[in-house]
Every structure is written in structure tokens, then in C-alpha cells.
PDB file of C-alpha atoms in Angstrom:
ATOM      1  CA  MET A   1     106.597  34.124 165.137  1.00  0.00           C
ATOM      2  CA  LYS A   2     103.115  33.540 166.884  1.00  0.00           C
ATOM      3  CA  PHE A   3      99.992  35.108 165.011  1.00  0.00           C
ATOM      4  CA  ASN A   4      97.402  36.159 166.683  1.00  0.00           C
ATOM      5  CA  ARG A   5      94.909  39.169 166.348  1.00  0.00           C
ATOM      6  CA  ARG A   6      96.976  41.120 168.759  1.00  0.00           C
ATOM      7  CA  THR A   7      99.961  40.479 166.940  1.00  0.00           C
ATOM      8  CA  TRP A   8      98.280  41.164 163.265  1.00  0.00           C
ATOM      9  CA  LEU A   9      96.801  44.390 164.689  1.00  0.00           C
ATOM     10  CA  ARG A  10     100.167  45.692 166.072  1.00  0.00           C
ATOM     11  CA  SER A  11     101.841  44.788 162.661  1.00  0.00           C
ATOM     12  CA  ALA A  12      99.031  46.372 160.652  1.00  0.00           C
ATOM     13  CA  SER A  13      99.068  49.746 162.879  1.00  0.00           C
ATOM     14  CA  THR A  14     102.746  50.056 162.375  1.00  0.00           C
ATOM     15  CA  VAL A  15     102.412  49.916 158.498  1.00  0.00           C
ATOM     16  CA  ALA A  16      99.587  52.387 158.743  1.00  0.00           C
ATOM     17  CA  ALA A  17     101.278  54.686 160.733  1.00  0.00           C
ATOM     18  CA  SER A  18     104.252  54.527 158.896  1.00  0.00           C
ATOM     19  CA  GLY A  19     102.408  55.801 155.929  1.00  0.00           C
ATOM     20  CA  LEU A  20     101.533  58.957 158.088  1.00  0.00           C
ATOM     21  CA  LEU A  21     105.517  59.603 159.033  1.00  0.00           C
ATOM     22  CA  VAL A  22     106.471  59.407 155.500  1.00  0.00           C
ATOM     23  CA  HIS A  23     105.333  62.830 154.718  1.00  0.00           C
ATOM     24  CA  PRO A  24     103.930  65.270 157.007  1.00  0.00           C
ATOM     25  CA  VAL A  25     100.475  65.799 155.913  1.00  0.00           C
ATOM     26  CA  ARG A  26     101.021  69.457 155.553  1.00  0.00           C
ATOM     27  CA  ASN A  27     103.655  68.978 153.117  1.00  0.00           C
ATOM     28  CA  VAL A  28     101.994  66.382 151.223  1.00  0.00           C
ATOM     29  CA  TRP A  29      99.006  68.908 150.611  1.00  0.00           C
ATOM     30  CA  GLU A  30     101.584  71.508 149.787  1.00  0.00           C
ATOM     31  CA  GLU A  31     103.099  69.463 147.010  1.00  0.00           C
ATOM     32  CA  TYR A  32     100.017  68.162 145.745  1.00  0.00           C
ATOM     33  CA  ALA A  33      98.074  71.644 145.540  1.00  0.00           C
ATOM     34  CA  ARG A  34     100.351  73.288 143.558  1.00  0.00           C
ATOM     35  CA  ASP A  35      98.728  72.358 140.290  1.00  0.00           C
ATOM     36  CA  LEU A  36      95.252  71.269 140.985  1.00  0.00           C
ATOM     37  CA  PRO A  37      92.538  72.049 138.639  1.00  0.00           C
ATOM     38  CA  GLU A  38      89.044  73.140 140.167  1.00  0.00           C
ATOM     39  CA  PRO A  39      86.678  70.721 141.059  1.00  0.00           C
ATOM     40  CA  ASN A  40      84.457  69.355 138.384  1.00  0.00           C
ATOM     41  CA  GLY A  41      80.826  68.272 139.370  1.00  0.00           C
ATOM     42  CA  GLN A  42      79.290  66.276 142.228  1.00  0.00           C
ATOM     43  CA  ILE A  43      81.567  63.184 143.775  1.00  0.00           C
ATOM     44  CA  VAL A  44      80.252  60.294 145.567  1.00  0.00           C
ATOM     45  CA  LEU A  45      82.073  60.917 149.192  1.00  0.00           C
ATOM     46  CA  ASN A  46      81.519  57.340 150.484  1.00  0.00           C
ATOM     47  CA  SER A  47      83.230  56.023 147.380  1.00  0.00           C
ATOM     48  CA  ASN A  48      86.488  57.945 148.107  1.00  0.00           C
ATOM     49  CA  GLU A  49      85.847  59.805 145.000  1.00  0.00           C
ATOM     50  CA  ASN A  50      88.032  62.850 144.587  1.00  0.00           C
ATOM     51  CA  ALA A  51      86.742  66.370 143.647  1.00  0.00           C
ATOM     52  CA  TRP A  52      89.626  67.229 141.948  1.00  0.00           C
ATOM     53  CA  ALA A  53      91.049  65.458 138.484  1.00  0.00           C
ATOM     54  CA  PRO A  54      94.688  64.347 138.809  1.00  0.00           C
ATOM     55  CA  SER A  55      97.214  67.282 138.548  1.00  0.00           C
ATOM     56  CA  ASP A  56      99.318  67.552 135.571  1.00  0.00           C
ATOM     57  CA  ARG A  57     102.426  66.199 137.263  1.00  0.00           C
ATOM     58  CA  VAL A  58     100.303  62.852 138.144  1.00  0.00           C
ATOM     59  CA  ILE A  59      99.101  62.743 134.331  1.00  0.00           C
ATOM     60  CA  LYS A  60     102.790  63.021 133.057  1.00  0.00           C
ATOM     61  CA  ALA A  61     104.143  60.502 135.627  1.00  0.00           C
ATOM     62  CA  ILE A  62     101.171  57.917 134.431  1.00  0.00           C
ATOM     63  CA  SER A  63     101.816  58.809 130.878  1.00  0.00           C
ATOM     64  CA  GLN A  64     105.472  57.629 131.201  1.00  0.00           C
ATOM     65  CA  SER A  65     104.763  54.380 132.975  1.00  0.00           C
ATOM     66  CA  VAL A  66     102.055  53.141 130.537  1.00  0.00           C
ATOM     67  CA  ARG A  67     104.901  51.241 128.363  1.00  0.00           C
ATOM     68  CA  GLU A  68     105.569  49.351 131.525  1.00  0.00           C
ATOM     69  CA  SER A  69     101.799  48.610 132.367  1.00  0.00           C
ATOM     70  CA  ASN A  70     101.810  45.558 130.688  1.00  0.00           C
ATOM     71  CA  ARG A  71     104.096  43.658 133.196  1.00  0.00           C
ATOM     72  CA  TYR A  72     103.590  42.439 136.776  1.00  0.00           C
ATOM     73  CA  PRO A  73     105.329  44.711 139.346  1.00  0.00           C
ATOM     74  CA  TRP A  74     107.124  41.883 141.247  1.00  0.00           C
ATOM     75  CA  GLN A  75     110.432  43.491 141.251  1.00  0.00           C
ATOM     76  CA  THR A  76     109.590  47.115 141.824  1.00  0.00           C
ATOM     77  CA  ARG A  77     107.021  45.870 144.500  1.00  0.00           C
ATOM     78  CA  GLN A  78     109.824  44.217 146.500  1.00  0.00           C
ATOM     79  CA  LEU A  79     112.042  47.323 145.522  1.00  0.00           C
ATOM     80  CA  LEU A  80     109.197  49.437 147.128  1.00  0.00           C
ATOM     81  CA  ILE A  81     108.814  47.279 150.266  1.00  0.00           C
ATOM     82  CA  ASP A  82     112.604  47.825 150.828  1.00  0.00           C
ATOM     83  CA  ARG A  83     112.498  51.134 150.523  1.00  0.00           C
ATOM     84  CA  ILE A  84     109.625  51.627 153.085  1.00  0.00           C
ATOM     85  CA  SER A  85     111.162  49.183 155.368  1.00  0.00           C
ATOM     86  CA  SER A  86     114.663  50.930 155.355  1.00  0.00           C
ATOM     87  CA  HIS A  87     113.205  54.393 155.833  1.00  0.00           C
ATOM     88  CA  GLU A  88     110.701  53.482 158.648  1.00  0.00           C
ATOM     89  CA  GLY A  89     113.256  51.007 160.170  1.00  0.00           C
ATOM     90  CA  ILE A  90     110.881  48.049 160.363  1.00  0.00           C
ATOM     91  CA  PRO A  91     111.413  44.571 159.220  1.00  0.00           C
ATOM     92  CA  SER A  92     110.042  44.166 155.390  1.00  0.00           C
ATOM     93  CA  ASP A  93     107.971  41.223 156.386  1.00  0.00           C
ATOM     94  CA  ASN A  94     105.865  43.668 158.238  1.00  0.00           C
ATOM     95  CA  ILE A  95     104.899  45.483 155.293  1.00  0.00           C
ATOM     96  CA  LEU A  96     101.903  44.234 153.120  1.00  0.00           C
ATOM     97  CA  LEU A  97     101.218  46.153 150.034  1.00  0.00           C
ATOM     98  CA  GLY A  98      97.831  45.933 148.273  1.00  0.00           C
ATOM     99  CA  ALA A  99      95.835  47.379 145.273  1.00  0.00           C
ATOM    100  CA  GLY A 100      93.649  49.798 147.194  1.00  0.00           C
ATOM    101  CA  SER A 101      92.395  48.742 150.630  1.00  0.00           C
ATOM    102  CA  THR A 102      89.695  46.141 149.610  1.00  0.00           C
ATOM    103  CA  GLU A 103      92.016  43.235 149.420  1.00  0.00           C
ATOM    104  CA  ILE A 104      93.603  44.345 152.366  1.00  0.00           C
ATOM    105  CA  LEU A 105      90.698  44.415 154.377  1.00  0.00           C
ATOM    106  CA  GLN A 106      89.109  41.309 152.914  1.00  0.00           C
ATOM    107  CA  LEU A 107      92.592  39.598 153.831  1.00  0.00           C
ATOM    108  CA  ALA A 108      92.170  41.292 157.400  1.00  0.00           C
ATOM    109  CA  GLY A 109      88.660  39.907 157.752  1.00  0.00           C
ATOM    110  CA  MET A 110      89.884  36.433 156.932  1.00  0.00           C
ATOM    111  CA  ALA A 111      92.587  36.448 159.726  1.00  0.00           C
ATOM    112  CA  PHE A 112      89.993  37.665 162.383  1.00  0.00           C
ATOM    113  CA  GLY A 113      87.503  35.410 161.280  1.00  0.00           C
ATOM    114  CA  ALA A 114      89.667  32.116 160.579  1.00  0.00           C
ATOM    115  CA  TYR A 115      89.433  31.717 164.367  1.00  0.00           C
ATOM    116  CA  GLY A 116      86.238  32.902 165.400  1.00  0.00           C
ATOM    117  CA  GLY A 117      87.488  36.003 166.220  1.00  0.00           C
ATOM    118  CA  THR A 118      85.690  39.370 167.498  1.00  0.00           C
ATOM    119  CA  ILE A 119      86.341  42.581 165.409  1.00  0.00           C
ATOM    120  CA  VAL A 120      85.604  45.762 167.678  1.00  0.00           C
ATOM    121  CA  SER A 121      84.784  49.074 165.683  1.00  0.00           C
ATOM    122  CA  SER A 122      82.935  52.456 165.992  1.00  0.00           C
ATOM    123  CA  TYR A 123      79.734  52.376 164.030  1.00  0.00           C
ATOM    124  CA  PRO A 124      79.063  53.608 161.553  1.00  0.00           C
ATOM    125  CA  THR A 125      82.025  52.536 159.669  1.00  0.00           C
ATOM    126  CA  PHE A 126      83.007  50.992 156.263  1.00  0.00           C
ATOM    127  CA  PRO A 127      81.748  47.564 156.718  1.00  0.00           C
ATOM    128  CA  LEU A 128      83.882  45.687 154.530  1.00  0.00           C
ATOM    129  CA  MET A 129      86.338  43.798 156.552  1.00  0.00           C
ATOM    130  CA  MET A 130      83.563  42.988 159.228  1.00  0.00           C
ATOM    131  CA  GLN A 131      81.398  41.633 156.282  1.00  0.00           C
ATOM    132  CA  HIS A 132      84.112  39.256 154.924  1.00  0.00           C
ATOM    133  CA  ALA A 133      85.009  38.251 158.457  1.00  0.00           C
ATOM    134  CA  ALA A 134      81.415  37.323 159.148  1.00  0.00           C
ATOM    135  CA  GLY A 135      81.920  34.536 156.303  1.00  0.00           C
ATOM    136  CA  PHE A 136      84.606  33.115 158.458  1.00  0.00           C
ATOM    137  CA  ASN A 137      82.640  32.979 161.704  1.00  0.00           C
ATOM    138  CA  ALA A 138      84.208  36.178 163.049  1.00  0.00           C
ATOM    139  CA  SER A 139      81.680  38.631 165.436  1.00  0.00           C
ATOM    140  CA  TRP A 140      81.526  42.089 165.164  1.00  0.00           C
ATOM    141  CA  THR A 141      81.053  44.457 168.264  1.00  0.00           C
ATOM    142  CA  LYS A 142      79.673  47.584 167.279  1.00  0.00           C
ATOM    143  CA  VAL A 143      80.596  50.988 169.397  1.00  0.00           C
ATOM    144  CA  ASP A 144      78.134  53.637 168.831  1.00  0.00           C
ATOM    145  CA  LEU A 145      79.553  57.258 167.886  1.00  0.00           C
ATOM    146  CA  ASP A 146      78.472  59.813 170.443  1.00  0.00           C
ATOM    147  CA  SER A 147      75.775  62.643 169.590  1.00  0.00           C
ATOM    148  CA  GLN A 148      78.830  64.792 167.852  1.00  0.00           C
ATOM    149  CA  PHE A 149      79.939  61.728 165.918  1.00  0.00           C
ATOM    150  CA  ASN A 150      83.100  61.280 167.968  1.00  0.00           C
ATOM    151  CA  HIS A 151      84.611  57.869 168.672  1.00  0.00           C
ATOM    152  CA  ASP A 152      83.847  56.764 172.054  1.00  0.00           C
ATOM    153  CA  PHE A 153      87.515  55.490 173.199  1.00  0.00           C
ATOM    154  CA  ARG A 154      86.540  54.253 176.347  1.00  0.00           C
ATOM    155  CA  ALA A 155      83.768  52.220 175.197  1.00  0.00           C
ATOM    156  CA  LEU A 156      86.031  50.904 172.490  1.00  0.00           C
ATOM    157  CA  GLU A 157      88.669  49.955 174.928  1.00  0.00           C
ATOM    158  CA  LYS A 158      85.880  48.213 177.380  1.00  0.00           C
ATOM    159  CA  ALA A 159      84.682  46.418 174.364  1.00  0.00           C
ATOM    160  CA  ALA A 160      87.878  45.174 173.316  1.00  0.00           C
ATOM    161  CA  LYS A 161      88.871  43.919 176.765  1.00  0.00           C
ATOM    162  CA  ASP A 162      85.480  42.189 176.758  1.00  0.00           C
ATOM    163  CA  ALA A 163      85.980  40.204 173.676  1.00  0.00           C
ATOM    164  CA  GLU A 164      89.592  39.148 174.799  1.00  0.00           C
TER     165      GLU A 164
END
């Protein structure tokens, strides 16, 4: 399979979108909100902090899995990939798991930068991928949000076409 920015973006978009299809947001929120405690203090939004502590169900699930926390999750990792693949109807080699977004964004930055690519994004944005890509000779085309802080999709499309 030929690997380029377009192929990577198509695969990454499929994986990202599949996360939205697994559970409709409404159902996820209803399930999660059942036993939410009240918010406890200030949070740092740009660090993706959550105002609510983990629910009792989450604490119980974590507690029950602590005995296995000294093991690498290689077998369960592949099981999760296989289940996502089956549920979403996509090949398992199109699924990339990470421990949070940092390593995935760094890998994306390396992939884009390795060939001196151009990354187009709205601005302001979370810059980690672009900062990492710059270390691999990628350039970053920033498209400002409009006065209402909305994405300018026409400008993004034009910038992407200009970058090809």
C-alpha cells in the first residue's frame, strides 16, 4: 500500500470517525452521567482536565484491574484492535492505538515531516503535531478562525489544495 499524506489522513480519519460511531454521544453521556459526583474545584481546560472525579463504576473497574497493571497489554491490545475492526468493518491494520493523543500526534508529525510535507490547520489549535513535524522539516499553514471563532472551511480547503 502506497503511504502518503492523503492515505494517512484517510486512514486516520476513518479511525477517528469510528470512535464517534461506536456509541452515540447521547448514550455515552447518559451512561456516564448516572453517578457523576459534583465538580470539585477549578480545572485547567487547555490540559483537558475534567471537572468531575471518576464515577464509582470507573473506580471499581480500575480497582478490579490493578492486579494486571504490572503486565504489558500486548494480548489485550490486539483483542481490542480486532474488536474495533470487526465492529467498524475496517481492516485491523488501519487501527492505531495510543496511550492518549500525544504519541499519536507525534507519530503523525513525524509522518508528515519525514517527506517535508505541509500541515494545514485552523489557528489557534493544539500545536503539538505541528511542533513535532517542524523537527522533521514540515511546514505549517495556519488558517485563522473567523471573528466568531468558527473554522473557515473554504480557506482550509484552498490552503490544502495550494499545499499539494
